[in-house]
Amino acid sequence: MKRSRPVLLVAPYVREAWDDAIAPWFERVLPRAWEHPLPSLVVVPTRGHVNDLKARLIASGASHLGLQFVTPASLRALLARDDATPPAQLEHLRLLLAIAASEMEDRPNESEALAAKAIVRAPALLLRALDRLEIAGWKFEELALPSFAPVVQRFSELLKKCDFVLPSETDRRRLQEAARGERKFSHVLITGFDGAHWADWFLLRVVAELAEDTTIVLEEPREIFFDIDLCWIGSWEEVCGEAQRALKPPPSLGDSLFTEAEMRGSAEPAKRFDFLIGVNVSEQAEAITQQCVRYLAQEKCTRLGVIFPASGALPRLVASSLARLGIPHNDGLAHMVPGIFESPEWQAWIELQRAPRLGSLLRFLNSLPDPGVLSPALSRSALGTVLRESYSELLMDDLEILCAYCLGRADEKFQLAAQALRALPFLPPRSTLEQFLEKTKTALAYLGWRQHVFEIASATRDWPQQLDATFSRTLFLRWLEESAATFGVARSSAGDHAYARVQLLAVSHAQNQEWSHLIFAGWNEGAWPPPAGAEFARADEIRAFNRSVQQLNKRAARRGSQGEGHLSVRENHSLYIGPIEQRAIALRQFDALVESASEGVTLTASLMQEDAPERFWNSSECFTQLFLKTRHDSLTQAALKDLQCATAQWLKDSGHLMQSAERSDTDVQQTLIAFNARRDASKPASEYEFALQPDGVYRPIPTLSVSDLQGMVSSPAIVWMKRYLGVEAPDDTANPWAATTGKWVHRWLAGISQAKDGSLFGAFPSSTIIDERVRVSADECRVALRVLCDSSGKSLPDWWNSGWLNARYLARHLGGKIASARGWDWMATELCVGRDGAVKIDDEAELQLRGQIDLVLARNKATDFAGQNVWIVDYKTSFAKELKLSDLHDSLVKGTALQLGLYALAMRELGAVEVSVSILSLVVKSVAPQLTILDLEPHRNVFADLATMQRTGIFGMKGEIRPAFGYRATYPLATLQIDNDILEDKWALTHPALVLEKEEWETW
């Protein structure tokens, strides 16, 4: 069949477009479309347009048998079937651009080097600009941005080497081939496109050239963005000839020139505008669902659209609510379903390869469903414990150094950990793409991930062999993440009705359709129009770029063949849609949607931000302007609060639809009981507040470390979860130097006493010997790590050496203070207590504890502590002050003196007659006993209360979970914060002996 010239029709509205062009086209093509050897196509912008046209056909009783409905993406895939080589994927192009930029990072020209570094971090931004320029028919050199020229030139060379072209070049090549090629389609209908689709200009030209018969239906341009829409129509007129205009049919003439309603003086009913504000996303979703129910109950509700600016939590909640109510709908946004490359173990493996450090290895270990692939002989927890212990000794998280350290330990667990680290494959720092893929295949095969290997091989094919450039592991892993994507989409059964009355769509998918009612959901500040995204250059360069784009658009447009007023693009060119044009498009789309609703429009927003509930969230400019236009009042924050209160009251009066009918009243009641119990300041802690039931049969008495007992007065809930539930948060590794410095100082000071012949005490050495022993121990620590670094081919970092020098200074300073003690001739270090039984407080209370005393000084040499006069010294690497008798109670309750008090009780239990205690730190000036065991006697009730806590398992909660100032250990389980005043009242009722005598401000 000979190709006919395309027919172009321009209609003012969707209804006229359907009546005058689209419906007649279906009536003409459908009866014999299935018989034709060539397929017939309907080309529309989005899947939402496809569903709209199919629903219209079904409503008219027609079938779409023999027609293919395609969007630009599916049309490109259809045309690519005849290509000898598949088109280049965007992730491949981003990799090539990043490689080109990485080769330019060390150029002597500073502006070129900075531009290259920016592109390496975000190549997608420049690639998008290059593709848009190619679509518009221009080269990058036209923009006069010399800083980026070397990168773009090198990128072009890599494209040729890999036989790749930009997607726009493919469309342009197909257009040239289509003009002299054979026809591939019989009838083609192109509809729904406007000036927002210049990126598809050449693609649409291609399908028009390949068809025997083409009909193009366009809408008249709106007032906003008039020029580019006018150029869009004019360009099609240049291709197809003068457009045929569809006019509204004139009203039938009767006996009167006016309708009955007009003669009665009544105006045409206007659409209703509603504005709903939810305090958060959940309440907003409930309001949207309730409004859907209200609209659907109206007789005139023929098609209801719920329009979202983007996917996220809000469309998911609305879809779930509609499904719960059994309302059929089309969930056009759906929700993402992760595949194998979105699993936690794959993400953890990527992070491990990107940064082979201890933290990433532990996260990878915890994410593995079967950790036996790393070490069959060592459990997950044991391997993690070994690696954390090794790190705490070295403060180096480099896996090679940790492996060498574990190899040097005689313990079997450390040897097994070293074997696991050595066997785990890692990618090289730099390599070619082909070599990276081979190493990846080996690493994944070691883990038994065969499906991952297959999917990656399918995504890459043979093109990596053509790329011989070497690049960094970081770029390869980013490309691997982008290429290996197996996300799918899913929706509920109630949301899988493409032709339902209720449509949940994005803004672009709802254009050029007829609606009776519309709900714009989530219209907060920054939602619509979308904020301008990041760009590939500095702000001043982007401003110059935008000015250049405007000049290019002026050069691309010309007067058409129809004379003055006919505007079209030059041949082989199109218009570049920049940030300014994109914003105008977004505003035009919103106005068009509002206009397309015949009966009612609702706009919804949230009052508070989800990520910061304490922050007020303004509505979008579209929301504000429409409110002002329809309500003739400004939308202030006070007005927003009033709208939210009115929305909440309306929901309350209408009945809460979000509540599930199947929810158990018993569970709800029990939750309410727990909620109220935790906030009842008149009662002590109960089983809802980190405590066992008072009359429970199960009553374990765990042996607590002295650190646990110290934590019971500051963070009792964390200790309770650790000892009774067996859960604790991972160690805070953000700043490990404080803990490791303390460990080093204590270990080095432990070597100052050298007891002989198995004696309990060693002779008190001189100050010179103490300092020498500290220095030798500290130097041995650094030498050992230097040997490990040398064996791994790495140097000792300066930051590590600085931290070590600080710890060495602290140890020598404290050692010098110990040497100043007089009258104590014998000493013992790191003395363990609590191993021989419970520590008795009085006749009715005792504590099961274990601990280790830093230093014990004695006047006489002995084999035990019976009858001894001893002095207990506790090292503090912090700025801890000396103990004072006047503040002893509060020091015990705060935990400052509790550790030494427990040690003193334990020493008395071992037979010591006189026991003195002291804190030794940088700020303690006088090295002498600060308190005695007799000073602790009036405060026996503090220790008795601790013993009661251990015996009953009733702890309670104390302090803020996340204090604004100061450090607090992380809660391992999700816990709601309770007002601190309530916690203090309940703590006083539960543990009266553990309450401060002085207010905090009195001790300042």
PDB file of N, CA, C and O in Angstrom, residues 3 71 119 136 212 291 366 430 469 506 508 562 574 594 597 681 692 785-786 810 867 904 961 992:
ATOM      1  N   ARG A   3       2.209   4.864   0.726  1.00  0.00           N
ATOM      2  CA  ARG A   3       2.144   5.698   1.922  1.00  0.00           C
ATOM      3  C   ARG A   3       1.445   7.011   1.620  1.00  0.00           C
ATOM      4  O   ARG A   3       1.737   7.683   0.633  1.00  0.00           O
ATOM      5  N   THR A  71       3.900   3.111  24.271  1.00  0.00           N
ATOM      6  CA  THR A  71       4.444   4.363  24.790  1.00  0.00           C
ATOM      7  C   THR A  71       5.824   4.564  24.159  1.00  0.00           C
ATOM      8  O   THR A  71       6.343   3.650  23.496  1.00  0.00           O
ATOM      9  N   ILE A 119      32.093  15.491  37.452  1.00  0.00           N
ATOM     10  CA  ILE A 119      31.435  14.522  36.574  1.00  0.00           C
ATOM     11  C   ILE A 119      31.639  13.105  37.083  1.00  0.00           C
ATOM     12  O   ILE A 119      30.733  12.266  36.994  1.00  0.00           O
ATOM     13  N   ALA A 136      18.197  18.078  20.338  1.00  0.00           N
ATOM     14  CA  ALA A 136      17.944  19.398  19.756  1.00  0.00           C
ATOM     15  C   ALA A 136      18.777  19.658  18.511  1.00  0.00           C
ATOM     16  O   ALA A 136      18.579  20.692  17.850  1.00  0.00           O
ATOM     17  N   GLU A 212       1.930   3.307   6.772  1.00  0.00           N
ATOM     18  CA  GLU A 212       1.226   3.569   5.522  1.00  0.00           C
ATOM     19  C   GLU A 212       0.195   4.680   5.681  1.00  0.00           C
ATOM     20  O   GLU A 212      -0.057   5.447   4.751  1.00  0.00           O
ATOM     21  N   GLN A 291     -12.586  11.034  51.147  1.00  0.00           N
ATOM     22  CA  GLN A 291     -13.075  11.876  50.057  1.00  0.00           C
ATOM     23  C   GLN A 291     -13.404  11.039  48.820  1.00  0.00           C
ATOM     24  O   GLN A 291     -14.362  11.337  48.100  1.00  0.00           O
ATOM     25  N   ASN A 366      26.413 -10.094  59.093  1.00  0.00           N
ATOM     26  CA  ASN A 366      25.091 -10.139  59.716  1.00  0.00           C
ATOM     27  C   ASN A 366      23.963 -10.251  58.694  1.00  0.00           C
ATOM     28  O   ASN A 366      22.866 -10.688  59.041  1.00  0.00           O
ATOM     29  N   ARG A 430      42.038  -1.142  40.892  1.00  0.00           N
ATOM     30  CA  ARG A 430      41.874  -0.656  39.526  1.00  0.00           C
ATOM     31  C   ARG A 430      42.005  -1.830  38.570  1.00  0.00           C
ATOM     32  O   ARG A 430      42.799  -2.749  38.796  1.00  0.00           O
ATOM     33  N   ALA A 469      40.148   0.475  28.748  1.00  0.00           N
ATOM     34  CA  ALA A 469      40.564   1.494  29.719  1.00  0.00           C
ATOM     35  C   ALA A 469      40.470   0.933  31.133  1.00  0.00           C
ATOM     36  O   ALA A 469      39.556   0.179  31.470  1.00  0.00           O
ATOM     37  N   ALA A 506       0.320   9.354  38.520  1.00  0.00           N
ATOM     38  CA  ALA A 506       1.215  10.506  38.583  1.00  0.00           C
ATOM     39  C   ALA A 506       0.677  11.603  37.682  1.00  0.00           C
ATOM     40  O   ALA A 506      -0.215  11.384  36.855  1.00  0.00           O
ATOM     41  N   SER A 508       1.927  13.255  35.089  1.00  0.00           N
ATOM     42  CA  SER A 508       2.090  13.094  33.641  1.00  0.00           C
ATOM     43  C   SER A 508       1.170  12.023  33.077  1.00  0.00           C
ATOM     44  O   SER A 508       0.767  12.093  31.910  1.00  0.00           O
ATOM     45  N   GLN A 562       4.178  28.130   5.927  1.00  0.00           N
ATOM     46  CA  GLN A 562       2.846  28.723   5.779  1.00  0.00           C
ATOM     47  C   GLN A 562       2.864  30.234   5.987  1.00  0.00           C
ATOM     48  O   GLN A 562       1.816  30.871   6.017  1.00  0.00           O
ATOM     49  N   SER A 574      15.437  20.144  17.189  1.00  0.00           N
ATOM     50  CA  SER A 574      14.249  20.247  18.045  1.00  0.00           C
ATOM     51  C   SER A 574      14.569  21.271  19.122  1.00  0.00           C
ATOM     52  O   SER A 574      15.628  21.904  19.079  1.00  0.00           O
ATOM     53  N   VAL A 594      -6.663  20.629  36.522  1.00  0.00           N
ATOM     54  CA  VAL A 594      -7.756  21.290  37.245  1.00  0.00           C
ATOM     55  C   VAL A 594      -8.898  21.617  36.288  1.00  0.00           C
ATOM     56  O   VAL A 594     -10.082  21.429  36.601  1.00  0.00           O
ATOM     57  N   ALA A 597     -11.316  18.543  35.203  1.00  0.00           N
ATOM     58  CA  ALA A 597     -12.320  18.008  36.132  1.00  0.00           C
ATOM     59  C   ALA A 597     -13.625  18.784  35.971  1.00  0.00           C
ATOM     60  O   ALA A 597     -13.636  20.018  36.031  1.00  0.00           O
ATOM     61  N   ALA A 681       2.658   8.376  86.929  1.00  0.00           N
ATOM     62  CA  ALA A 681       3.731   8.776  87.847  1.00  0.00           C
ATOM     63  C   ALA A 681       3.436   8.416  89.296  1.00  0.00           C
ATOM     64  O   ALA A 681       4.318   8.551  90.152  1.00  0.00           O
ATOM     65  N   LEU A 692      10.534  -7.531  85.716  1.00  0.00           N
ATOM     66  CA  LEU A 692       9.786  -8.772  85.800  1.00  0.00           C
ATOM     67  C   LEU A 692       8.569  -8.555  86.688  1.00  0.00           C
ATOM     68  O   LEU A 692       8.516  -7.614  87.485  1.00  0.00           O
ATOM     69  N   LEU A 785      52.238  -3.428  65.867  1.00  0.00           N
ATOM     70  CA  LEU A 785      51.391  -2.981  64.771  1.00  0.00           C
ATOM     71  C   LEU A 785      52.224  -2.609  63.547  1.00  0.00           C
ATOM     72  O   LEU A 785      51.815  -2.863  62.404  1.00  0.00           O
ATOM     73  N   ARG A 786      53.402  -2.048  63.770  1.00  0.00           N
ATOM     74  CA  ARG A 786      54.248  -1.693  62.622  1.00  0.00           C
ATOM     75  C   ARG A 786      54.666  -2.944  61.857  1.00  0.00           C
ATOM     76  O   ARG A 786      54.715  -2.928  60.627  1.00  0.00           O
ATOM     77  N   LEU A 810      49.358   9.677  78.775  1.00  0.00           N
ATOM     78  CA  LEU A 810      48.453   9.462  79.896  1.00  0.00           C
ATOM     79  C   LEU A 810      48.984   8.378  80.829  1.00  0.00           C
ATOM     80  O   LEU A 810      48.952   8.527  82.059  1.00  0.00           O
ATOM     81  N   GLY A 867      43.191  -9.546 107.396  1.00  0.00           N
ATOM     82  CA  GLY A 867      43.848  -8.638 108.325  1.00  0.00           C
ATOM     83  C   GLY A 867      44.648  -7.536 107.671  1.00  0.00           C
ATOM     84  O   GLY A 867      45.359  -6.802 108.361  1.00  0.00           O
ATOM     85  N   ALA A 904      35.375  -2.027  97.394  1.00  0.00           N
ATOM     86  CA  ALA A 904      35.675  -1.977  98.822  1.00  0.00           C
ATOM     87  C   ALA A 904      34.888  -3.041  99.578  1.00  0.00           C
ATOM     88  O   ALA A 904      35.427  -3.721 100.466  1.00  0.00           O
ATOM     89  N   ILE A 961      16.167   8.917  76.240  1.00  0.00           N
ATOM     90  CA  ILE A 961      16.688   7.913  75.312  1.00  0.00           C
ATOM     91  C   ILE A 961      17.759   8.529  74.421  1.00  0.00           C
ATOM     92  O   ILE A 961      18.819   7.938  74.202  1.00  0.00           O
ATOM     93  N   PRO A 992      13.833   4.004  96.139  1.00  0.00           N
ATOM     94  CA  PRO A 992      13.952   5.238  96.932  1.00  0.00           C
ATOM     95  C   PRO A 992      15.371   5.543  97.374  1.00  0.00           C
ATOM     96  O   PRO A 992      15.715   6.699  97.588  1.00  0.00           O
TER      97      PRO A 992
END
